[in-house]
Short mmCIF file of C-alpha atoms and ligand atoms in Angstrom, two decimals:
data_model
loop_
_atom_site.label_atom_id
_atom_site.label_comp_id
_atom_site.label_asym_id
_atom_site.label_seq_id
_atom_site.Cartn_x
_atom_site.Cartn_y
_atom_site.Cartn_z
CA MET A 1 18.09 10.19 -0.38
CA ARG A 2 14.59 9.05 0.83
CA ASN A 3 13.41 5.60 1.48
CA ILE A 4 9.86 6.01 2.30
CA VAL A 5 6.81 3.68 4.02
CA MET A 6 3.49 3.89 3.64
CA LEU A 7 2.00 2.20 7.13
CA GLY A 8 -2.17 2.15 7.28
CA VAL A 9 -4.90 0.54 7.42
CA GLN A 10 -6.44 -1.00 4.28
CA GLY A 11 -8.42 2.11 2.40
CA SER A 12 -6.39 4.29 4.53
CA GLY A 13 -4.93 5.77 1.30
CA LYS A 14 -1.39 4.20 1.08
CA GLY A 15 -1.51 2.99 -2.95
CA THR A 16 -3.41 6.95 -3.33
CA GLN A 17 -0.86 8.97 -1.77
CA ALA A 18 1.99 7.18 -2.26
CA GLU A 19 1.65 7.81 -5.94
CA MET A 20 1.46 11.52 -5.33
CA LEU A 21 4.13 11.56 -3.21
CA ALA A 22 6.10 9.75 -5.90
CA LYS A 23 5.77 12.35 -8.27
CA GLU A 24 6.19 15.27 -6.08
CA PHE A 25 9.71 13.35 -4.51
CA PHE A 26 10.37 11.88 -8.26
CA LEU A 27 10.82 8.41 -6.60
CA PRO A 28 9.62 5.19 -7.75
CA THR A 29 6.70 3.17 -6.03
CA VAL A 30 5.63 -0.11 -5.32
CA SER A 31 2.66 -1.96 -4.20
CA THR A 32 3.82 -5.54 -2.97
CA GLY A 33 0.01 -6.17 -3.31
CA ARG A 34 0.04 -5.02 -6.90
CA LEU A 35 3.03 -6.44 -7.83
CA PHE A 36 1.45 -9.92 -6.22
CA ARG A 37 -1.83 -9.19 -8.74
CA SER A 38 0.61 -9.22 -11.57
CA LYS A 39 2.02 -12.41 -10.59
CA ILE A 40 -1.86 -14.24 -9.69
CA GLU A 41 -2.58 -13.33 -14.08
CA GLU A 42 0.70 -14.33 -14.65
CA GLY A 43 -0.56 -17.50 -13.89
CA THR A 44 2.28 -19.05 -13.09
CA GLU A 45 3.14 -21.94 -10.58
CA LEU A 46 4.08 -19.27 -8.01
CA GLY A 47 1.31 -17.00 -9.12
CA HIS A 48 -1.55 -19.46 -8.20
CA GLU A 49 0.36 -19.94 -4.90
CA ILE A 50 0.30 -16.36 -4.01
CA ALA A 51 -3.45 -16.25 -5.30
CA ARG A 52 -4.40 -18.61 -2.75
CA TYR A 53 -3.37 -16.14 -0.27
CA VAL A 54 -4.21 -13.13 -1.56
CA GLU A 55 -7.74 -14.01 -2.16
CA GLN A 56 -8.42 -14.99 1.37
CA GLY A 57 -7.20 -11.71 2.52
CA ASP A 58 -4.17 -13.31 4.46
CA LEU A 59 -0.51 -12.43 3.90
CA VAL A 60 1.51 -13.85 1.71
CA PRO A 61 4.24 -16.05 3.30
CA LYS A 62 7.81 -13.60 4.54
CA ASP A 63 9.99 -16.31 2.04
CA ILE A 64 7.96 -14.95 -1.36
CA VAL A 65 7.59 -11.28 0.00
CA CYS A 66 10.72 -10.95 1.00
CA GLN A 67 12.19 -12.04 -2.49
CA VAL A 68 9.58 -9.94 -4.42
CA VAL A 69 10.85 -6.97 -3.11
CA THR A 70 14.23 -7.60 -2.78
CA ASN A 71 14.10 -7.92 -6.43
CA TRP A 72 12.44 -4.63 -7.01
CA MET A 73 14.01 -2.42 -3.90
CA ASP A 74 18.03 -3.68 -5.93
CA ALA A 75 16.53 -2.74 -9.30
CA PRO A 76 18.95 0.36 -10.87
CA ALA A 77 15.58 2.66 -10.55
CA ALA A 78 15.24 2.36 -6.67
CA ARG A 79 18.79 2.29 -5.70
CA ASP A 80 18.87 6.43 -4.99
CA GLY A 81 15.20 6.57 -2.95
CA PHE A 82 11.62 4.71 -3.37
CA ILE A 83 7.72 4.43 -1.58
CA LEU A 84 7.11 0.99 -0.18
CA ASP A 85 3.44 0.71 -0.02
CA GLY A 86 2.23 -2.30 1.46
CA PHE A 87 5.68 -3.62 2.68
CA PRO A 88 6.68 -4.31 5.75
CA ARG A 89 3.72 -5.60 7.36
CA ASN A 90 4.86 -7.34 10.88
CA VAL A 91 7.86 -6.39 12.85
CA ASP A 92 9.69 -9.94 11.78
CA GLN A 93 8.72 -8.00 7.96
CA ALA A 94 10.49 -4.78 9.41
CA GLU A 95 13.32 -5.90 10.47
CA ALA A 96 13.89 -8.20 7.22
CA LEU A 97 13.45 -4.37 5.37
CA THR A 98 16.01 -3.22 7.61
CA GLU A 99 18.98 -6.00 6.73
CA MET A 100 18.66 -6.04 3.17
CA LEU A 101 18.48 -2.25 3.04
CA SER A 102 21.83 -2.58 5.41
CA LYS A 103 23.03 -4.80 2.73
CA ASN A 104 23.82 -2.07 0.59
CA GLY A 105 24.47 0.67 3.19
CA ARG A 106 20.64 1.91 3.27
CA MET A 107 18.45 2.93 5.65
CA LEU A 108 14.53 3.56 5.58
CA THR A 109 14.27 7.33 6.09
CA ASP A 110 10.40 7.89 6.46
CA VAL A 111 7.56 6.34 7.30
CA VAL A 112 4.35 7.85 6.47
CA TYR A 113 1.57 6.79 8.88
CA ILE A 114 -2.02 7.71 7.31
CA ARG A 115 -4.83 7.23 10.66
CA LEU A 116 -8.39 5.75 9.78
CA SER A 117 -10.83 4.42 11.73
CA ASP A 118 -12.86 0.57 11.07
CA GLU A 119 -15.28 1.74 10.03
CA GLU A 120 -13.97 4.30 6.91
CA ALA A 121 -12.03 1.62 6.13
CA VAL A 122 -14.72 -0.82 5.44
CA ARG A 123 -16.63 1.96 3.99
CA ARG A 124 -13.99 2.80 1.05
CA LEU A 125 -13.27 -1.14 0.44
CA SER A 126 -16.48 -1.52 0.05
CA GLY A 127 -17.06 0.97 -2.87
CA ARG A 128 -13.34 0.90 -4.26
CA ARG A 129 -13.01 0.32 -7.77
CA VAL A 130 -9.99 -0.47 -9.90
CA CYS A 131 -8.89 0.46 -13.19
CA THR A 132 -8.23 -3.38 -14.63
CA ASN A 133 -5.01 -2.14 -16.87
CA ARG A 134 -1.94 -3.26 -14.17
CA ASP A 135 -0.13 0.10 -15.69
CA CYS A 136 -3.16 2.55 -14.48
CA GLU A 137 -4.50 0.68 -11.23
CA THR A 138 -6.37 3.96 -10.60
CA LYS A 139 -8.56 3.55 -7.84
CA PHE A 140 -12.33 4.87 -8.17
CA HIS A 141 -15.28 5.12 -5.47
CA VAL A 142 -18.65 4.27 -6.52
CA ASP A 143 -20.18 7.24 -4.53
CA LEU A 144 -17.19 9.11 -2.64
CA HIS A 145 -15.47 9.80 -6.02
CA PRO A 146 -16.72 7.97 -9.15
CA SER A 147 -14.95 7.79 -12.89
CA LYS A 148 -17.41 10.38 -14.16
CA HIS A 149 -17.69 9.35 -17.91
CA ASP A 150 -18.20 5.54 -17.74
CA PRO A 151 -18.91 4.53 -13.64
CA ASP A 152 -17.64 1.18 -15.50
CA LYS A 153 -14.66 2.43 -17.09
CA CYS A 154 -11.04 4.21 -16.15
CA ASP A 155 -11.27 8.00 -16.86
CA ARG A 156 -7.50 7.73 -17.34
CA CYS A 157 -7.23 4.93 -19.88
CA GLY A 158 -10.84 3.63 -20.34
CA SER A 159 -9.92 0.14 -19.05
CA GLU A 160 -12.46 -1.78 -17.47
CA LEU A 161 -13.27 -0.86 -13.35
CA VAL A 162 -13.42 -4.09 -11.39
CA HIS A 163 -14.22 -4.53 -7.35
CA ARG A 164 -11.27 -6.48 -6.10
CA SER A 165 -12.13 -10.27 -4.52
CA ASP A 166 -10.62 -9.36 -1.54
CA ASP A 167 -12.85 -5.91 -1.20
CA LYS A 168 -16.05 -8.65 -0.59
CA PRO A 169 -16.93 -8.30 2.87
CA GLU A 170 -15.42 -11.77 4.25
CA ALA A 171 -12.08 -10.93 3.32
CA ILE A 172 -12.05 -7.40 4.00
CA SER A 173 -12.99 -8.50 8.32
CA ARG A 174 -10.37 -10.78 7.48
CA ARG A 175 -7.18 -8.35 6.64
CA LEU A 176 -8.75 -5.75 9.33
CA ALA A 177 -8.46 -8.14 12.46
CA ILE A 178 -4.94 -9.54 10.38
CA TYR A 179 -3.94 -5.07 10.22
CA ASN A 180 -4.66 -4.46 13.78
CA ARG A 181 -3.09 -8.23 15.20
CA GLU A 182 0.27 -7.92 13.21
CA THR A 183 0.76 -4.45 11.24
CA THR A 184 -0.47 -1.81 14.38
CA PRO A 185 2.57 -2.86 16.68
CA LEU A 186 4.63 -0.64 13.96
CA ILE A 187 3.18 2.42 14.74
CA GLU A 188 5.56 2.45 17.70
CA TYR A 189 7.80 0.11 16.31
CA TYR A 190 8.67 2.88 13.78
CA ARG A 191 7.28 5.90 16.78
CA GLU A 192 10.93 4.63 18.88
CA ARG A 193 12.66 4.78 16.33
CA GLY A 194 11.88 8.92 15.01
CA LEU A 195 10.70 7.68 11.47
CA LEU A 196 7.42 8.15 11.95
CA ARG A 197 5.15 11.34 10.42
CA GLU A 198 1.74 10.57 11.07
CA VAL A 199 -1.14 11.96 9.44
CA ASP A 200 -5.02 12.42 9.61
CA GLY A 201 -6.10 10.17 6.73
CA GLU A 202 -9.87 11.17 7.48
CA GLN A 203 -10.08 14.34 5.80
CA SER A 204 -10.20 14.37 1.03
CA ILE A 205 -7.49 13.27 -0.87
CA THR A 206 -5.87 16.79 -1.32
CA GLU A 207 -6.15 17.56 2.18
CA VAL A 208 -4.36 14.00 3.27
CA PHE A 209 -1.69 14.82 0.93
CA LYS A 210 -1.13 18.69 2.00
CA SER A 211 -0.93 17.07 5.82
CA ILE A 212 1.56 15.11 4.55
CA MET A 213 3.93 17.29 2.59
CA GLU A 214 3.23 19.38 6.23
CA ASN A 215 4.71 16.85 7.79
CA PHE A 216 7.81 16.37 5.51
CA ARG A 217 8.86 20.35 5.92
CA ASP A 218 8.81 20.26 10.23
P1 LIG B 301 -2.75 -4.41 -1.44
O1 LIG B 301 -2.76 -4.26 -2.28
O2 LIG B 301 -1.77 -3.75 -0.24
O3 LIG B 301 -4.24 -4.09 0.04
P2 LIG B 301 -4.00 -3.77 0.89
O4 LIG B 301 -3.01 -4.02 2.23
O5 LIG B 301 -5.57 -4.71 1.23
O6 LIG B 301 -4.67 -2.20 0.82
P3 LIG B 301 -5.16 -1.44 -0.15
O7 LIG B 301 -4.94 -1.32 -1.74
O8 LIG B 301 -6.64 -1.93 0.72
O9 LIG B 301 -5.27 0.05 0.73
P4 LIG B 301 -5.00 1.43 0.75
O10 LIG B 301 -4.18 2.23 1.82
O11 LIG B 301 -3.35 1.14 -0.57
O12 LIG B 301 -6.08 2.30 0.15
P5 LIG B 301 -6.88 2.79 -1.46
O13 LIG B 301 -5.76 3.62 -1.81
O14 LIG B 301 -6.80 1.52 -2.73
O15 LIG B 301 -2.25 -6.35 -0.54
C1 LIG B 301 -3.60 -6.63 -0.65
C2 LIG B 301 -2.97 -8.41 -0.68
O16 LIG B 301 -1.67 -8.80 -0.86
C3 LIG B 301 -3.13 -8.69 1.15
O17 LIG B 301 -4.05 -8.61 1.48
C4 LIG B 301 -1.79 -9.91 1.50
O18 LIG B 301 -2.60 -10.87 1.07
C5 LIG B 301 -0.86 -9.77 0.37
N1 LIG B 301 -0.08 -8.62 0.84
C6 LIG B 301 0.84 -7.59 0.13
N2 LIG B 301 1.54 -7.19 1.02
C7 LIG B 301 1.87 -8.49 2.11
C8 LIG B 301 2.72 -8.12 2.90
N3 LIG B 301 4.01 -7.15 2.64
N4 LIG B 301 2.81 -9.66 3.40
C9 LIG B 301 2.25 -10.54 2.99
N5 LIG B 301 1.22 -10.07 1.89
C10 LIG B 301 0.49 -9.43 1.43
O19 LIG B 301 -7.36 3.35 -1.49
C11 LIG B 301 -8.65 2.85 -0.80
C12 LIG B 301 -10.12 3.62 -1.41
O20 LIG B 301 -10.64 4.64 -0.91
C13 LIG B 301 -10.14 3.76 -2.68
O21 LIG B 301 -10.99 3.59 -3.36
C14 LIG B 301 -9.59 4.96 -2.98
O22 LIG B 301 -10.05 5.74 -4.39
C15 LIG B 301 -10.57 5.88 -1.50
N6 LIG B 301 -9.86 6.73 -1.38
C16 LIG B 301 -7.86 7.11 -0.39
N7 LIG B 301 -7.66 7.89 0.14
C17 LIG B 301 -9.59 8.63 0.15
C18 LIG B 301 -9.79 10.01 1.04
N8 LIG B 301 -8.70 10.73 1.83
N9 LIG B 301 -11.15 10.05 1.14
C19 LIG B 301 -12.39 9.64 -0.28
N10 LIG B 301 -11.83 8.29 -0.52
C20 LIG B 301 -10.29 8.08 -0.10
MG1 LIG B 302 -3.09 0.02 -2.24
ZN1 LIG B 303 -6.62 3.40 -16.31
#
């Protein structure tokens, strides 16, 4: 059984690669950011609270994150393995994850770390366009890989594409600062535990995927 975590700076391609890996390993995948964006759209009180953090690029409080992740991980679909994208984001959350898993005798098996420079991260996020259909959320990039038929519509499902509100310059620099302060310690944390599978993110999407698969074969 594989319980995988995707780690890497914003824009490193965690979401992009998690979806490719999910198909390869027949595993369910979840992005905490995506779960939060759905909650925001539902317009509930919880959604309003989450929006205050996400739109600024700040971390959502731990209690909310852990609740949302636990609900997803304990559902029947995720009992035989999963891929988490966007959680954990600091040592505190990593410890909470170990605890959540050990309650049902599970443990983390792999951490895929996609290495990328901050400069490239900014370039990817500034040009990212995301499909507004929550069941699709296909990602495009205005220069690197635009939607082919119509630059404002999703090639896969035809829905409208948007520039995420946290992909504006101010929120991007806040997110990167938080990543560098809170999330980078997880690289050593998981390396020490022998779980880290590190790949170079400064390659094309298919090359990054190839590197991840080669790493799993080693
Ligand atoms: P989330 O949605 O997880 O956003 P993020 O962490 O900022 O990560 P991104 O989705 O921006 O990056 P990605 O690595 O998935 O890149 P992608 O594949 O899209 O979280 C949003 C917010 O929710 C957070 O800011 C926070 O507020 C909150 N939150 C979430 N989890 C939380 C937690 N655990 N605790 C507290 N708060 C939490 O790729 C980026 C772009 O590059 C795309 O355009 C893509 O097409 C392109 N691209 C990807 N790979 C390549 C490549 N190899 N070559 C060229 N282009 C590429
Ligand atoms: Mg993502
Ligand atoms: Zn779509």
